[in-house]
Structure formats: C-alpha cells, structure tokens
Amino acid sequence: MSNEAQKEFWTAFSEVWVEHQDRLDASFAPILDEVLRRADIRPGQRVLDIGCGTGTSTVRAAALTGPSGHVTGVDISAPMIARAQELAKLHPNVTLEVSDAAEATFPAPGFDRVISRFGTMFFEDSVAAFANIRKSLAPGARLTMACWSTLDANPWFKVPMLAAKEVLGAPPKIDPDAPGPMAFRDIDRVTGILRAAGFTDVSGEAVALSLTPLGDLRDVAHQSSLIGPAARTLEHFSGGERDLRAIAERVADGYRGFVQGEAVLVPAEINFFSARIHA
C-alpha cells in the first residue's frame, strides 16, 4: 500500500479510532509506558512523535520534556490530528502536524529523541523514510519505537481475523511485508532497515506483555473487532452490523481465557527497537 493509500485508509478509519480513543489508549498503555521508559526523555529535549494518532503519546512525552522542551507530533490522518489538538491545547510545548514523516522537512536544530507507538510500520519505502527522519536528528539522538510482533503471538489481531473469516470468508491475501500492522514483525529485517538508513547502535527485542483494554469481555471483543484484520474483512465484504455482532461473539469466545477477575488481559508480543546517530 502506497503512502497515499495509507493516508486514505487512516482517514477513512480515523472515525473509529477517534471514537474509541480512551479505550484504545487504555489497551495500549503498557506499550506506551515501555516506549517512554526506553526513550529516556529528559527535561529540555526536543522530541519527534511519529504516527502520534490522537495525541496521547505526544502529551505524555511533553510532560517529560517539561516547559523547556518541545514535542512535535506528526500523523497522516487529519481527523486524528484534530483530536490530538484538543488533547494538547493546554500544552504550549506541543506542536501537531498533518504530515508524512517519510517526506517531511523538519526545522533545525533537530530532535534529541524520536518515539513511535505503532506509527512506523506503514512506510512505502522504509529505508528512505528512516533516512529522512535521521536527517532531522541532533547529534547523539535516539530513536525508540514499538511495533507488533507476529500474528500468532498477538491474539488481539489473530482471534478477530479468524472470527471475521468464519463469518464472511477470507479477503484477498496481502504481502506480509507490505505496509501494515505486522510489517515489522521480523526483528532482523527491521534492524537491517535502520542500519541501511544510517542509524547505529541498532537493537530490537520481542517483549511479552498484556494489553489492558477497558470493559467486560463483550466490550473488549467488540472493540478489537472494529480494527485490524477484522475491520479489513468487514470492509472488503461490505459487512454490516449483523456481521460485526457475529464476529464479536466469536471473538468473545476466543478471549474467554484472558478474563482475570473483572479485567480482560490480552497477551501480546511487541517488538521494541532502539537506534542512535553518533554525536
């Protein structure tokens, strides 16, 4: 999928993400916590947040830089940036832009940190995109990003995908390395991309954790059926509310083993990558 196609896709699906912002932020909170811990953002630093979506990661980073620092959040979805601007209106050290980080030109003096929670797996040409990002960094800057690992290790995607296939059939196959949620599942491939783009001290590791969605089993099943592979299948077959309900019922059955007390803790595996440019 080209970057222009990605822009159209995320604009089309942004309504779902904006509507469910609080729930999605809660689901992915452990991942953002880990990104920020690894990024080691310090007061006064300049930070670039790639694929900032509805802005939670940007605002969290801005709290770490303090008033003497600054965070620029970029996303290709105008509706998501509009929501992020609402969230960041009380944070003067935040700038938000509708922009493609693969092509954008950022002003000097450059960023000290680059962070991304699920915002870097969608570049048409990943090496060129990261090379462009690298040009915007100050000497000694660090890149920290989180990406989904394999489908088998992430029932958040696999269970709804199989449920949608049972209800509607299988959509056309896509290249697993094409831009998409699982495009950076292979750690060796991604570290190679970063090195080819000019980064050094490149590393990646798969970390097991649990997603922490809000709501009961049915709430969580419905939420995860609205995004990812299930959403793609619904769109392809022009599925309606009845299909969505049927999918969500199957997802609830698949998630039943993840219920712990009043919470649904969905196991996940996330690839965390780190890279630098030399001082």
mmCIF file of C-alpha atoms in Angstrom:
data_model
loop_
_atom_site.group_PDB
_atom_site.id
_atom_site.type_symbol
_atom_site.label_atom_id
_atom_site.label_comp_id
_atom_site.label_asym_id
_atom_site.label_seq_id
_atom_site.Cartn_x
_atom_site.Cartn_y
_atom_site.Cartn_z
ATOM 1 C CA MET A 1 0.000 0.000 0.000
ATOM 2 C CA SER A 2 1.497 3.352 -1.025
ATOM 3 C CA ASN A 3 1.801 6.201 1.427
ATOM 4 C CA GLU A 4 -1.046 7.972 -0.368
ATOM 5 C CA ALA A 5 -3.163 4.854 0.043
ATOM 6 C CA GLN A 6 -2.182 4.742 3.711
ATOM 7 C CA LYS A 7 -3.363 8.327 4.093
ATOM 8 C CA GLU A 8 -6.718 7.442 2.553
ATOM 9 C CA PHE A 9 -7.006 4.310 4.717
ATOM 10 C CA TRP A 10 -6.267 6.063 8.010
ATOM 11 C CA THR A 11 -8.522 8.972 7.138
ATOM 12 C CA ALA A 12 -11.343 6.536 6.416
ATOM 13 C CA PHE A 13 -10.812 4.589 9.650
ATOM 14 C CA SER A 14 -9.983 7.565 11.844
ATOM 15 C CA GLU A 15 -13.602 7.865 12.972
ATOM 16 C CA VAL A 16 -13.318 4.526 14.765
ATOM 17 C CA TRP A 17 -10.005 5.473 16.384
ATOM 18 C CA VAL A 18 -11.225 8.885 17.490
ATOM 19 C CA GLU A 19 -14.483 7.474 18.858
ATOM 20 C CA HIS A 20 -12.653 4.781 20.821
ATOM 21 C CA GLN A 21 -9.605 6.828 21.794
ATOM 22 C CA ASP A 22 -9.948 6.272 25.544
ATOM 23 C CA ARG A 23 -10.408 2.528 25.134
ATOM 24 C CA LEU A 24 -7.524 2.142 22.688
ATOM 25 C CA ASP A 25 -5.228 4.249 24.866
ATOM 26 C CA ALA A 26 -6.104 2.044 27.828
ATOM 27 C CA SER A 27 -5.487 -1.125 25.821
ATOM 28 C CA PHE A 28 -2.058 0.012 24.659
ATOM 29 C CA ALA A 29 -0.976 1.837 27.838
ATOM 30 C CA PRO A 30 1.659 -0.764 28.828
ATOM 31 C CA ILE A 31 3.260 -0.373 25.397
ATOM 32 C CA LEU A 32 3.457 3.410 25.579
ATOM 33 C CA ASP A 33 4.833 3.169 29.111
ATOM 34 C CA GLU A 34 7.620 0.950 27.830
ATOM 35 C CA VAL A 35 8.380 3.199 24.836
ATOM 36 C CA LEU A 36 8.760 6.208 27.131
ATOM 37 C CA ARG A 37 10.853 4.277 29.639
ATOM 38 C CA ARG A 38 13.245 3.140 26.933
ATOM 39 C CA ALA A 39 13.374 6.571 25.278
ATOM 40 C CA ASP A 40 14.695 8.166 28.481
ATOM 41 C CA ILE A 41 13.330 11.605 27.596
ATOM 42 C CA ARG A 42 14.937 14.376 29.642
ATOM 43 C CA PRO A 43 13.763 17.908 30.534
ATOM 44 C CA GLY A 44 14.552 20.418 27.811
ATOM 45 C CA GLN A 45 14.821 17.897 24.991
ATOM 46 C CA ARG A 46 13.163 18.166 21.575
ATOM 47 C CA VAL A 47 11.107 15.095 20.667
ATOM 48 C CA LEU A 48 9.511 13.871 17.447
ATOM 49 C CA ASP A 49 6.482 11.561 17.834
ATOM 50 C CA ILE A 50 5.853 9.638 14.600
ATOM 51 C CA GLY A 51 2.313 8.458 13.923
ATOM 52 C CA CYS A 52 1.084 10.260 17.017
ATOM 53 C CA GLY A 53 -2.563 9.489 16.262
ATOM 54 C CA THR A 54 -4.910 11.161 18.721
ATOM 55 C CA GLY A 55 -2.053 12.632 20.740
ATOM 56 C CA THR A 56 -1.757 10.706 23.987
ATOM 57 C CA SER A 57 1.862 9.733 23.336
ATOM 58 C CA THR A 58 2.732 13.322 22.395
ATOM 59 C CA VAL A 59 1.264 14.799 25.557
ATOM 60 C CA ARG A 60 2.938 12.143 27.712
ATOM 61 C CA ALA A 61 6.289 12.955 26.127
ATOM 62 C CA ALA A 62 5.700 16.684 26.618
ATOM 63 C CA ALA A 63 5.263 16.127 30.338
ATOM 64 C CA LEU A 64 8.714 14.534 30.391
ATOM 65 C CA THR A 65 10.436 17.325 28.467
ATOM 66 C CA GLY A 66 8.898 19.965 30.730
ATOM 67 C CA PRO A 67 8.239 23.544 29.632
ATOM 68 C CA SER A 68 11.832 23.996 28.472
ATOM 69 C CA GLY A 69 11.460 21.150 25.967
ATOM 70 C CA HIS A 70 9.201 20.606 22.994
ATOM 71 C CA VAL A 71 7.392 17.717 21.289
ATOM 72 C CA THR A 72 6.284 17.623 17.653
ATOM 73 C CA GLY A 73 3.634 15.036 16.844
ATOM 74 C CA VAL A 74 3.031 14.062 13.217
ATOM 75 C CA ASP A 75 0.383 11.855 11.644
ATOM 76 C CA ILE A 76 -1.036 11.467 8.142
ATOM 77 C CA SER A 77 -4.637 11.478 9.419
ATOM 78 C CA ALA A 78 -6.149 14.977 9.675
ATOM 79 C CA PRO A 79 -9.082 13.804 11.872
ATOM 80 C CA MET A 80 -6.674 12.205 14.338
ATOM 81 C CA ILE A 81 -4.533 15.337 14.473
ATOM 82 C CA ALA A 82 -7.677 17.398 15.079
ATOM 83 C CA ARG A 83 -8.458 15.215 18.089
ATOM 84 C CA ALA A 84 -4.846 15.430 19.255
ATOM 85 C CA GLN A 85 -5.025 19.223 19.121
ATOM 86 C CA GLU A 86 -7.973 19.123 21.518
ATOM 87 C CA LEU A 87 -5.979 16.948 23.896
ATOM 88 C CA ALA A 88 -2.883 19.159 23.677
ATOM 89 C CA LYS A 89 -4.496 22.589 23.901
ATOM 90 C CA LEU A 90 -3.211 23.109 27.444
ATOM 91 C CA HIS A 91 0.328 22.097 26.486
ATOM 92 C CA PRO A 92 2.221 25.004 24.886
ATOM 93 C CA ASN A 93 5.294 22.844 24.350
ATOM 94 C CA VAL A 94 3.449 20.661 21.810
ATOM 95 C CA THR A 95 3.174 21.134 18.044
ATOM 96 C CA LEU A 96 0.953 18.843 15.968
ATOM 97 C CA GLU A 97 1.148 18.473 12.203
ATOM 98 C CA VAL A 98 -0.708 16.581 9.496
ATOM 99 C CA SER A 99 2.425 15.265 7.859
ATOM 100 C CA ASP A 100 4.114 12.190 6.429
ATOM 101 C CA ALA A 101 7.337 11.672 8.356
ATOM 102 C CA ALA A 102 8.751 9.807 5.355
ATOM 103 C CA GLU A 103 8.864 13.040 3.368
ATOM 104 C CA ALA A 104 8.577 15.919 5.850
ATOM 105 C CA THR A 105 11.300 18.505 6.347
ATOM 106 C CA PHE A 106 11.691 19.467 9.983
ATOM 107 C CA PRO A 107 13.391 22.668 11.172
ATOM 108 C CA ALA A 108 16.757 22.846 12.910
ATOM 109 C CA PRO A 109 18.255 22.458 15.482
ATOM 110 C CA GLY A 110 16.985 18.886 15.298
ATOM 111 C CA PHE A 111 15.364 16.374 17.621
ATOM 112 C CA ASP A 112 17.054 14.690 20.570
ATOM 113 C CA ARG A 113 14.570 11.820 20.682
ATOM 114 C CA VAL A 114 12.229 10.111 18.227
ATOM 115 C CA ILE A 115 9.432 7.946 19.594
ATOM 116 C CA SER A 116 6.682 5.938 17.977
ATOM 117 C CA ARG A 117 3.984 3.625 19.247
ATOM 118 C CA PHE A 118 2.784 1.688 16.188
ATOM 119 C CA GLY A 119 3.477 4.569 13.781
ATOM 120 C CA THR A 120 6.388 3.333 11.669
ATOM 121 C CA MET A 121 5.154 0.109 10.033
ATOM 122 C CA PHE A 122 3.318 1.863 7.223
ATOM 123 C CA PHE A 123 6.072 3.452 5.110
ATOM 124 C CA GLU A 124 6.105 2.579 1.413
ATOM 125 C CA ASP A 125 9.923 2.738 1.363
ATOM 126 C CA SER A 126 11.105 2.180 4.920
ATOM 127 C CA VAL A 127 14.808 2.757 4.300
ATOM 128 C CA ALA A 128 14.139 6.093 2.587
ATOM 129 C CA ALA A 129 11.649 7.078 5.291
ATOM 130 C CA PHE A 130 14.048 6.421 8.164
ATOM 131 C CA ALA A 131 16.872 8.121 6.280
ATOM 132 C CA ASN A 132 14.670 11.203 6.006
ATOM 133 C CA ILE A 133 13.848 11.043 9.716
ATOM 134 C CA ARG A 134 17.546 10.667 10.544
ATOM 135 C CA LYS A 135 18.276 13.973 8.772
ATOM 136 C CA SER A 136 16.090 15.744 11.327
ATOM 137 C CA LEU A 137 18.000 14.468 14.358
ATOM 138 C CA ALA A 138 20.579 16.201 16.502
ATOM 139 C CA PRO A 139 23.944 14.533 17.145
ATOM 140 C CA GLY A 140 23.580 11.723 19.668
ATOM 141 C CA ALA A 141 19.806 11.469 19.183
ATOM 142 C CA ARG A 142 17.958 8.247 19.970
ATOM 143 C CA LEU A 143 15.079 6.523 18.161
ATOM 144 C CA THR A 144 12.713 4.299 20.167
ATOM 145 C CA MET A 145 9.702 2.572 18.618
ATOM 146 C CA ALA A 146 7.203 -0.175 19.321
ATOM 147 C CA CYS A 147 5.831 -2.453 16.605
ATOM 148 C CA TRP A 148 3.662 -5.556 16.630
ATOM 149 C CA SER A 149 5.434 -8.910 16.562
ATOM 150 C CA THR A 150 3.938 -11.922 14.766
ATOM 151 C CA LEU A 151 0.258 -12.602 14.246
ATOM 152 C CA ASP A 152 0.434 -15.879 16.189
ATOM 153 C CA ALA A 153 1.813 -14.028 19.231
ATOM 154 C CA ASN A 154 -0.951 -11.412 19.196
ATOM 155 C CA PRO A 155 -4.484 -12.723 19.702
ATOM 156 C CA TRP A 156 -5.697 -9.094 19.690
ATOM 157 C CA PHE A 157 -5.395 -9.425 15.896
ATOM 158 C CA LYS A 158 -5.489 -13.161 15.239
ATOM 159 C CA VAL A 159 -8.708 -14.029 17.075
ATOM 160 C CA PRO A 160 -10.792 -11.303 15.320
ATOM 161 C CA MET A 161 -9.161 -12.180 11.983
ATOM 162 C CA LEU A 162 -10.216 -15.825 12.261
ATOM 163 C CA ALA A 163 -13.676 -14.842 13.513
ATOM 164 C CA ALA A 164 -14.213 -12.497 10.559
ATOM 165 C CA LYS A 165 -13.081 -15.215 8.169
ATOM 166 C CA GLU A 166 -15.603 -17.640 9.677
ATOM 167 C CA VAL A 167 -18.431 -15.126 9.284
ATOM 168 C CA LEU A 168 -17.616 -13.538 5.921
ATOM 169 C CA GLY A 169 -14.866 -15.514 4.234
ATOM 170 C CA ALA A 170 -11.229 -14.752 3.527
ATOM 171 C CA PRO A 171 -10.290 -11.403 1.971
ATOM 172 C CA PRO A 172 -7.546 -11.323 -0.693
ATOM 173 C CA LYS A 173 -4.101 -12.165 0.603
ATOM 174 C CA ILE A 174 -1.622 -9.341 1.023
ATOM 175 C CA ASP A 175 2.160 -9.257 1.095
ATOM 176 C CA PRO A 176 3.061 -9.732 4.792
ATOM 177 C CA ASP A 177 5.974 -7.307 4.383
ATOM 178 C CA ALA A 178 3.812 -4.620 2.772
ATOM 179 C CA PRO A 179 2.956 -1.562 4.887
ATOM 180 C CA GLY A 180 0.625 -2.702 7.641
ATOM 181 C CA PRO A 181 0.389 -3.562 11.355
ATOM 182 C CA MET A 182 2.585 -6.686 11.152
ATOM 183 C CA ALA A 183 5.128 -5.387 8.626
ATOM 184 C CA PHE A 184 7.853 -5.037 11.296
ATOM 185 C CA ARG A 185 7.331 -8.443 12.923
ATOM 186 C CA ASP A 186 10.794 -9.648 11.806
ATOM 187 C CA ILE A 187 13.375 -8.056 14.097
ATOM 188 C CA ASP A 188 16.354 -8.848 11.860
ATOM 189 C CA ARG A 189 14.644 -7.274 8.856
ATOM 190 C CA VAL A 190 13.838 -4.079 10.751
ATOM 191 C CA THR A 191 17.267 -3.685 12.321
ATOM 192 C CA GLY A 192 18.662 -4.070 8.805
ATOM 193 C CA ILE A 193 16.364 -1.301 7.573
ATOM 194 C CA LEU A 194 17.537 1.030 10.329
ATOM 195 C CA ARG A 195 21.205 0.326 9.623
ATOM 196 C CA ALA A 196 20.665 0.871 5.902
ATOM 197 C CA ALA A 197 19.061 4.229 6.755
ATOM 198 C CA GLY A 198 22.237 5.310 8.555
ATOM 199 C CA PHE A 199 21.443 4.539 12.196
ATOM 200 C CA THR A 200 23.935 2.953 14.577
ATOM 201 C CA ASP A 201 23.693 1.055 17.864
ATOM 202 C CA VAL A 202 20.603 -0.628 16.436
ATOM 203 C CA SER A 203 18.813 -3.240 18.517
ATOM 204 C CA GLY A 204 15.446 -4.933 18.762
ATOM 205 C CA GLU A 205 13.777 -7.334 21.150
ATOM 206 C CA ALA A 206 10.415 -9.041 21.444
ATOM 207 C CA VAL A 207 8.725 -8.421 24.781
ATOM 208 C CA ALA A 208 5.729 -10.323 26.133
ATOM 209 C CA LEU A 209 3.170 -8.215 27.970
ATOM 210 C CA SER A 210 -0.589 -7.873 28.365
ATOM 211 C CA LEU A 211 -2.900 -5.372 26.741
ATOM 212 C CA THR A 212 -5.222 -3.749 29.266
ATOM 213 C CA PRO A 213 -8.494 -2.868 27.499
ATOM 214 C CA LEU A 214 -11.408 -1.304 29.341
ATOM 215 C CA GLY A 215 -14.730 -3.042 29.762
ATOM 216 C CA ASP A 216 -16.023 -6.566 30.123
ATOM 217 C CA LEU A 217 -15.496 -9.471 27.740
ATOM 218 C CA ARG A 218 -18.153 -8.360 25.277
ATOM 219 C CA ASP A 219 -16.885 -4.771 25.278
ATOM 220 C CA VAL A 220 -13.330 -5.878 24.544
ATOM 221 C CA ALA A 221 -14.434 -8.313 21.835
ATOM 222 C CA HIS A 222 -16.466 -5.606 20.105
ATOM 223 C CA GLN A 223 -13.597 -3.119 20.300
ATOM 224 C CA SER A 224 -10.987 -5.432 18.780
ATOM 225 C CA SER A 225 -13.416 -6.419 16.011
ATOM 226 C CA LEU A 226 -13.562 -2.804 14.817
ATOM 227 C CA ILE A 227 -9.859 -2.526 13.977
ATOM 228 C CA GLY A 228 -7.119 -4.525 12.324
ATOM 229 C CA PRO A 229 -7.751 -7.595 10.125
ATOM 230 C CA ALA A 230 -11.392 -7.930 11.160
ATOM 231 C CA ALA A 231 -12.096 -4.369 10.032
ATOM 232 C CA ARG A 232 -10.364 -5.061 6.718
ATOM 233 C CA THR A 233 -12.532 -8.145 6.173
ATOM 234 C CA LEU A 234 -15.712 -6.259 7.064
ATOM 235 C CA GLU A 235 -14.783 -3.512 4.617
ATOM 236 C CA HIS A 236 -13.893 -5.920 1.816
ATOM 237 C CA PHE A 237 -17.182 -7.803 2.061
ATOM 238 C CA SER A 238 -19.240 -4.680 2.868
ATOM 239 C CA GLY A 239 -20.249 -6.278 6.149
ATOM 240 C CA GLY A 240 -22.905 -4.682 8.341
ATOM 241 C CA GLU A 241 -23.838 -4.518 11.995
ATOM 242 C CA ARG A 242 -25.188 -8.062 11.985
ATOM 243 C CA ASP A 243 -21.838 -9.357 10.699
ATOM 244 C CA LEU A 244 -19.965 -7.283 13.269
ATOM 245 C CA ARG A 245 -22.062 -8.745 16.085
ATOM 246 C CA ALA A 246 -21.443 -12.280 14.824
ATOM 247 C CA ILE A 247 -17.709 -11.632 14.662
ATOM 248 C CA ALA A 248 -17.640 -10.084 18.137
ATOM 249 C CA GLU A 249 -19.483 -13.093 19.605
ATOM 250 C CA ARG A 250 -16.796 -15.413 18.248
ATOM 251 C CA VAL A 251 -14.060 -13.099 19.489
ATOM 252 C CA ALA A 252 -15.593 -13.149 22.975
ATOM 253 C CA ASP A 253 -15.368 -16.935 22.944
ATOM 254 C CA GLY A 254 -11.738 -16.716 21.858
ATOM 255 C CA TYR A 255 -10.872 -14.199 24.586
ATOM 256 C CA ARG A 256 -12.679 -16.015 27.384
ATOM 257 C CA GLY A 257 -9.457 -17.490 28.718
ATOM 258 C CA PHE A 258 -7.991 -13.991 29.148
ATOM 259 C CA VAL A 259 -10.523 -12.900 31.773
ATOM 260 C CA GLN A 260 -8.913 -12.233 35.148
ATOM 261 C CA GLY A 261 -11.415 -11.073 37.738
ATOM 262 C CA GLU A 262 -13.184 -8.072 36.238
ATOM 263 C CA ALA A 263 -10.434 -7.419 33.663
ATOM 264 C CA VAL A 264 -9.654 -8.871 30.255
ATOM 265 C CA LEU A 265 -5.864 -9.044 29.882
ATOM 266 C CA VAL A 266 -4.983 -9.923 26.309
ATOM 267 C CA PRO A 267 -1.494 -11.395 25.901
ATOM 268 C CA ALA A 268 0.678 -9.655 23.330
ATOM 269 C CA GLU A 269 4.200 -9.646 21.971
ATOM 270 C CA ILE A 270 5.703 -6.304 20.996
ATOM 271 C CA ASN A 271 8.965 -5.629 19.183
ATOM 272 C CA PHE A 272 10.818 -2.698 20.731
ATOM 273 C CA PHE A 273 13.546 -1.130 18.607
ATOM 274 C CA SER A 274 16.253 1.324 19.543
ATOM 275 C CA ALA A 275 18.816 3.152 17.411
ATOM 276 C CA ARG A 276 21.083 6.191 17.555
ATOM 277 C CA ILE A 277 23.045 8.568 15.423
ATOM 278 C CA HIS A 278 26.547 9.278 16.631
ATOM 279 C CA ALA A 279 27.395 12.567 18.312
#
